[in-house]
Amino acid sequence: MSGVGGWREGSRYRTATASNTPSSSQGNPWNSENKAEEGENTQKVTTSEVKQSGQASAQQQQDRYVGPYVLVTPNATRRKQLEQIAKKELDDLEQWKKEHRPGPITLMPQRLGGNESEAQVRQNQQMILMQSKYQKKHKREEYVKAKKAAEEAEILKKKAIQREKVNWLLQT
C-alpha cells in the first residue's frame, strides 16, 4: 500500500507524499519520518545560520527537535549574567543585614519576681486554679440569668403590644 493514497506501509497514520506545502514532512518538526532527511535539513539550516549574525541565529542553532518536543540548550552568557546578578543581590543583602544589625542592649540589672517567696506564689496559683472552676460556673449562671431576663422583657413587650391591640379593637 506504500505510495497509494498517501499511506505508509505498516502505519495507520496518513502522511503527505512529496508535496510542496508548508506542512510537508520535510519542514514539519513533528514528523520524524525520515531521520536522514531531518539531519540534512538541520545541517542546511545551521550553515545558513552561520552566515547570519546576531543572537537569533545562535538561539536557532541551540534548538533541537526530538520527536514532538523542542530541546533548548541553555545559553551560557545569559546564565553567567544571571549568576552575576544573583551574586550581587546576595552581597547587597549581606551588606544590608550588617548595616541594619541591632546594637547591644544596655539595661540595668534588677531583681525580678517580686517580694513573695516561691512557696507563696505556688500556693496562690493553687488557690486561683481551685477558684477558677467556681468562677466559670458563676459566669455561666450570670449569662443564663441575663438571657432569661432578655427573653422575659421581650415577652412582656409582646404582651403589651397585644393588649394595646385588644383595647383599640374594644374602643372601635
Short mmCIF file of C-alpha atoms in Angstrom, two decimals:
data_model
loop_
_atom_site.label_atom_id
_atom_site.label_comp_id
_atom_site.label_asym_id
_atom_site.label_seq_id
_atom_site.Cartn_x
_atom_site.Cartn_y
_atom_site.Cartn_z
CA MET A 1 0.00 0.00 0.00
CA SER A 2 3.00 2.29 0.02
CA GLY A 3 2.57 5.27 -2.29
CA VAL A 4 -1.14 4.67 -2.86
CA GLY A 5 -3.29 7.38 -1.38
CA GLY A 6 -0.50 8.58 0.89
CA TRP A 7 -0.45 5.60 3.24
CA ARG A 8 2.84 4.41 4.66
CA GLU A 9 3.30 0.70 4.94
CA GLY A 10 2.89 -0.62 8.46
CA SER A 11 1.43 2.64 9.78
CA ARG A 12 -2.08 3.76 10.45
CA TYR A 13 -1.26 7.46 10.06
CA ARG A 14 -1.65 9.30 6.79
CA THR A 15 1.33 11.37 5.65
CA ALA A 16 1.81 13.87 2.86
CA THR A 17 3.76 12.43 -0.04
CA ALA A 18 6.07 14.76 -1.95
CA SER A 19 4.06 17.94 -1.72
CA ASN A 20 5.38 21.47 -1.71
CA THR A 21 3.03 22.67 1.02
CA PRO A 22 4.49 24.21 4.17
CA SER A 23 3.11 21.34 6.23
CA SER A 24 5.03 18.73 4.29
CA SER A 25 7.13 16.19 6.09
CA GLN A 26 10.37 17.96 5.26
CA GLY A 27 9.64 21.17 7.16
CA ASN A 28 7.45 19.69 9.87
CA PRO A 29 9.41 19.21 13.11
CA TRP A 30 6.65 16.99 14.50
CA ASN A 31 7.21 14.34 11.87
CA SER A 32 10.22 12.11 12.43
CA GLU A 33 9.56 10.09 9.27
CA ASN A 34 13.00 10.21 7.75
CA LYS A 35 16.00 10.72 10.04
CA ALA A 36 18.45 11.20 7.19
CA GLU A 37 16.37 13.98 5.65
CA GLU A 38 15.97 15.56 9.06
CA GLY A 39 19.73 15.57 9.59
CA GLU A 40 20.24 17.16 6.17
CA ASN A 41 17.62 19.80 6.90
CA THR A 42 19.19 20.78 10.20
CA GLN A 43 22.58 20.86 8.53
CA LYS A 44 21.27 23.20 5.83
CA VAL A 45 19.67 25.44 8.45
CA THR A 46 22.83 25.65 10.54
CA THR A 47 25.02 26.52 7.55
CA SER A 48 22.64 29.30 6.54
CA GLU A 49 22.51 30.49 10.14
CA VAL A 50 26.27 30.73 10.36
CA LYS A 51 26.06 33.35 7.63
CA GLN A 52 23.55 35.36 9.67
CA SER A 53 24.69 37.40 12.67
CA GLY A 54 23.01 38.10 15.98
CA GLN A 55 21.61 36.19 18.88
CA ALA A 56 18.63 34.83 16.95
CA SER A 57 20.89 32.62 14.87
CA ALA A 58 22.67 31.36 17.99
CA GLN A 59 19.31 30.56 19.52
CA GLN A 60 18.21 28.63 16.42
CA GLN A 61 21.42 26.60 16.46
CA GLN A 62 20.74 25.56 20.03
CA ASP A 63 17.20 24.34 19.38
CA ARG A 64 16.95 20.66 18.59
CA TYR A 65 13.83 18.78 17.59
CA VAL A 66 13.32 15.43 19.29
CA GLY A 67 10.03 13.89 18.32
CA PRO A 68 7.21 16.26 19.31
CA TYR A 69 9.48 18.20 21.69
CA VAL A 70 11.96 21.02 21.22
CA LEU A 71 15.13 20.76 23.28
CA VAL A 72 16.60 24.17 24.05
CA THR A 73 20.15 24.09 25.31
CA PRO A 74 20.98 26.70 27.95
CA ASN A 75 22.56 29.98 26.92
CA ALA A 76 25.93 30.22 28.69
CA THR A 77 26.24 34.01 28.51
CA ARG A 78 22.74 34.54 29.85
CA ARG A 79 23.42 32.05 32.63
CA LYS A 80 26.60 33.90 33.61
CA GLN A 81 24.72 37.18 33.66
CA LEU A 82 22.01 35.72 35.88
CA GLU A 83 24.59 34.22 38.23
CA GLN A 84 26.39 37.57 38.49
CA ILE A 85 23.13 39.36 39.22
CA ALA A 86 22.20 36.78 41.88
CA LYS A 87 25.66 37.03 43.48
CA LYS A 88 25.43 40.83 43.54
CA GLU A 89 21.98 40.70 45.13
CA LEU A 90 23.19 38.26 47.80
CA ASP A 91 26.16 40.51 48.56
CA ASP A 92 23.85 43.51 48.79
CA LEU A 93 21.60 41.58 51.17
CA GLU A 94 24.52 40.65 53.41
CA GLN A 95 25.70 44.27 53.41
CA TRP A 96 22.21 45.48 54.31
CA LYS A 97 21.99 42.94 57.16
CA LYS A 98 25.34 44.15 58.53
CA GLU A 99 24.26 47.79 58.34
CA HIS A 100 20.88 47.19 59.97
CA ARG A 101 22.02 44.83 62.71
CA PRO A 102 20.54 45.90 66.07
CA GLY A 103 23.03 47.29 68.55
CA PRO A 104 23.76 45.99 72.01
CA ILE A 105 21.05 46.31 74.64
CA THR A 106 22.10 48.10 77.81
CA LEU A 107 19.72 47.51 80.70
CA MET A 108 20.46 47.99 84.34
CA PRO A 109 20.23 44.68 86.19
CA GLN A 110 17.30 44.46 88.55
CA ARG A 111 15.70 41.88 90.75
CA LEU A 112 12.64 40.25 89.22
CA GLY A 113 9.89 38.13 90.74
CA GLY A 114 8.50 40.48 93.35
CA ASN A 115 8.68 40.13 97.11
CA GLU A 116 6.85 36.82 97.52
CA SER A 117 8.64 33.54 98.01
CA GLU A 118 8.25 30.63 95.63
CA ALA A 119 6.08 28.72 98.11
CA GLN A 120 3.66 31.65 98.42
CA VAL A 121 3.42 32.02 94.65
CA ARG A 122 2.67 28.30 94.24
CA GLN A 123 0.00 28.48 96.94
CA ASN A 124 -1.65 31.47 95.23
CA GLN A 125 -1.61 29.64 91.90
CA GLN A 126 -3.26 26.62 93.53
CA MET A 127 -5.98 28.81 95.04
CA ILE A 128 -6.63 30.52 91.69
CA LEU A 129 -6.86 27.13 89.99
CA MET A 130 -9.37 25.86 92.54
CA GLN A 131 -11.46 29.03 92.34
CA SER A 132 -11.47 29.12 88.54
CA LYS A 133 -14.00 26.28 88.39
CA TYR A 134 -16.41 28.22 90.60
CA GLN A 135 -15.79 31.43 88.71
CA LYS A 136 -16.68 29.72 85.42
CA LYS A 137 -19.87 28.33 86.99
CA HIS A 138 -20.80 31.76 88.37
CA LYS A 139 -20.14 33.40 84.99
CA ARG A 140 -22.29 30.80 83.23
CA GLU A 141 -25.15 31.38 85.72
CA GLU A 142 -24.97 35.13 85.15
CA TYR A 143 -25.15 34.58 81.39
CA VAL A 144 -28.23 32.35 81.76
CA LYS A 145 -29.89 34.92 84.05
CA ALA A 146 -29.21 37.73 81.58
CA LYS A 147 -30.58 35.63 78.73
CA LYS A 148 -33.77 34.81 80.69
CA ALA A 149 -34.23 38.47 81.61
CA ALA A 150 -33.93 39.47 77.95
CA GLU A 151 -36.49 36.83 76.96
CA GLU A 152 -38.87 37.98 79.72
CA ALA A 153 -38.54 41.60 78.58
CA GLU A 154 -39.33 40.57 75.01
CA ILE A 155 -42.37 38.56 76.13
CA LEU A 156 -43.65 41.47 78.23
CA LYS A 157 -43.18 43.81 75.28
CA LYS A 158 -45.18 41.49 73.02
CA LYS A 159 -47.94 41.20 75.66
CA ALA A 160 -48.15 44.98 75.93
CA ILE A 161 -48.50 45.29 72.16
CA GLN A 162 -51.28 42.69 72.12
CA ARG A 163 -53.12 44.48 74.99
CA GLU A 164 -52.97 47.73 73.06
CA LYS A 165 -54.44 45.99 70.00
CA VAL A 166 -57.27 44.48 72.08
CA ASN A 167 -58.02 47.85 73.72
CA TRP A 168 -58.09 49.54 70.32
CA LEU A 169 -60.48 46.89 68.97
CA LEU A 170 -62.78 47.23 72.00
CA GLN A 171 -62.93 51.01 71.63
CA THR A 172 -63.94 50.90 68.00
#
